[in-house]
Amino acid sequence: MAPALLLVPAALASFILAFGTGVEFVRFTSLRPLLGGIPESGGPDARQGWLAALQDHSILASLAWDLGLLLLFVGQHSLMATETVKAWMSRYFGVLQRSLYVACTALALQVYYHVLGLGEPLALKSPRALRLFSHLRHPVCVELLTVLWVVPTLGTDRLLLALLLTLYLGLAHGLDQQDLRYLRAQLQRKLHLLSRPQDGEAE
């Protein structure tokens, strides 16, 4: 019973995070940033702002591109997730079926980047960030280490796998002073942004 109770705070935190992400997504997809700050919804000025936006060809073209890219991503996910397509892919590609699914997802995202003229995602990063990435393992590796080690019993084969992968991840993770200074500067920058008053708040 006690271990189960320990999961309650984690589940609650996960719910709050998911709910907050949904709220932020709704705010992000509103037309308020696009129109430069329209009045609160429901008033006559807000209605005029929406009507003006829907008559602006540049805004309609941007929305059409966004809709097309969204349908491409959703369509690829939905189509390849159907039982018919998964069965066909498993028949012809075997264990590579999931890899093909991930590759098609990456291709859909590359189309998105190409249409927006963003180019290679990593090309947008600074040289200091790229240097950090070359020394830093992805945080998801912590989950892998947890899966490898947090088990009731360790067989010889499982122990060998856990040791080798832990050694592999540890050797590839080598931050130096320059990386730490970069991380410290990024943390200070984010704290400064979070400390700034939001729009509409008093200074």
PDB file of N, CA and C in Angstrom, residues 3 13 25 33 43 53 57-58 67 72 74 96 107 109 112 131 151 185 193:
ATOM      1  N   PRO A   3       4.033   1.816  -1.162  1.00  0.00           N
ATOM      2  CA  PRO A   3       4.616   2.187  -2.460  1.00  0.00           C
ATOM      3  C   PRO A   3       3.598   2.776  -3.414  1.00  0.00           C
ATOM      4  N   ALA A  13       1.432  15.452 -10.208  1.00  0.00           N
ATOM      5  CA  ALA A  13       2.343  16.362 -10.913  1.00  0.00           C
ATOM      6  C   ALA A  13       2.241  16.162 -12.423  1.00  0.00           C
ATOM      7  N   PHE A  25      -1.051  25.475 -24.993  1.00  0.00           N
ATOM      8  CA  PHE A  25      -1.301  25.198 -26.411  1.00  0.00           C
ATOM      9  C   PHE A  25      -2.486  26.013 -26.913  1.00  0.00           C
ATOM     10  N   PRO A  33      -1.629  36.647 -30.592  1.00  0.00           N
ATOM     11  CA  PRO A  33      -0.272  37.047 -30.984  1.00  0.00           C
ATOM     12  C   PRO A  33      -0.196  37.465 -32.441  1.00  0.00           C
ATOM     13  N   GLY A  43     -16.262  40.910 -27.107  1.00  0.00           N
ATOM     14  CA  GLY A  43     -16.605  42.298 -27.350  1.00  0.00           C
ATOM     15  C   GLY A  43     -16.692  42.606 -28.828  1.00  0.00           C
ATOM     16  N   ALA A  53      -9.038  39.687 -39.670  1.00  0.00           N
ATOM     17  CA  ALA A  53      -8.049  38.628 -39.881  1.00  0.00           C
ATOM     18  C   ALA A  53      -8.487  37.678 -40.984  1.00  0.00           C
ATOM     19  N   HIS A  57      -5.507  38.272 -46.788  1.00  0.00           N
ATOM     20  CA  HIS A  57      -5.032  37.139 -47.593  1.00  0.00           C
ATOM     21  C   HIS A  57      -3.733  36.548 -47.040  1.00  0.00           C
ATOM     22  N   SER A  58      -2.882  37.378 -46.457  1.00  0.00           N
ATOM     23  CA  SER A  58      -1.626  36.840 -45.924  1.00  0.00           C
ATOM     24  C   SER A  58      -1.894  35.935 -44.724  1.00  0.00           C
ATOM     25  N   LEU A  67      -2.602  24.492 -41.766  1.00  0.00           N
ATOM     26  CA  LEU A  67      -3.573  23.401 -41.818  1.00  0.00           C
ATOM     27  C   LEU A  67      -3.040  22.235 -42.643  1.00  0.00           C
ATOM     28  N   LEU A  72      -0.847  16.824 -42.813  1.00  0.00           N
ATOM     29  CA  LEU A  72       0.199  15.897 -43.236  1.00  0.00           C
ATOM     30  C   LEU A  72       0.707  15.080 -42.053  1.00  0.00           C
ATOM     31  N   VAL A  74      -0.779  14.640 -39.002  1.00  0.00           N
ATOM     32  CA  VAL A  74      -1.839  13.824 -38.413  1.00  0.00           C
ATOM     33  C   VAL A  74      -2.197  12.662 -39.331  1.00  0.00           C
ATOM     34  N   LEU A  96      11.443  -4.190 -38.960  1.00  0.00           N
ATOM     35  CA  LEU A  96      11.736  -2.811 -39.347  1.00  0.00           C
ATOM     36  C   LEU A  96      10.472  -1.958 -39.464  1.00  0.00           C
ATOM     37  N   LEU A 107      10.318  12.325 -41.719  1.00  0.00           N
ATOM     38  CA  LEU A 107      10.180  12.917 -43.042  1.00  0.00           C
ATOM     39  C   LEU A 107       9.086  13.983 -43.054  1.00  0.00           C
ATOM     40  N   LEU A 109       8.168  15.799 -40.545  1.00  0.00           N
ATOM     41  CA  LEU A 109       8.706  16.968 -39.847  1.00  0.00           C
ATOM     42  C   LEU A 109       9.715  17.715 -40.711  1.00  0.00           C
ATOM     43  N   TYR A 112       7.890  19.974 -42.943  1.00  0.00           N
ATOM     44  CA  TYR A 112       7.485  21.148 -42.168  1.00  0.00           C
ATOM     45  C   TYR A 112       8.626  22.161 -42.098  1.00  0.00           C
ATOM     46  N   ARG A 131      28.256  22.290 -29.290  1.00  0.00           N
ATOM     47  CA  ARG A 131      29.364  21.707 -28.530  1.00  0.00           C
ATOM     48  C   ARG A 131      28.837  20.978 -27.296  1.00  0.00           C
ATOM     49  N   VAL A 151      15.211  -3.460 -11.004  1.00  0.00           N
ATOM     50  CA  VAL A 151      14.496  -4.719 -11.219  1.00  0.00           C
ATOM     51  C   VAL A 151      14.683  -5.592  -9.981  1.00  0.00           C
ATOM     52  N   ALA A 185      24.885  30.226 -17.963  1.00  0.00           N
ATOM     53  CA  ALA A 185      24.412  31.435 -18.647  1.00  0.00           C
ATOM     54  C   ALA A 185      22.984  31.251 -19.156  1.00  0.00           C
ATOM     55  N   LEU A 193      14.142  36.029 -17.795  1.00  0.00           N
ATOM     56  CA  LEU A 193      12.910  36.137 -18.578  1.00  0.00           C
ATOM     57  C   LEU A 193      11.684  35.847 -17.718  1.00  0.00           C
TER      58      LEU A 193
END
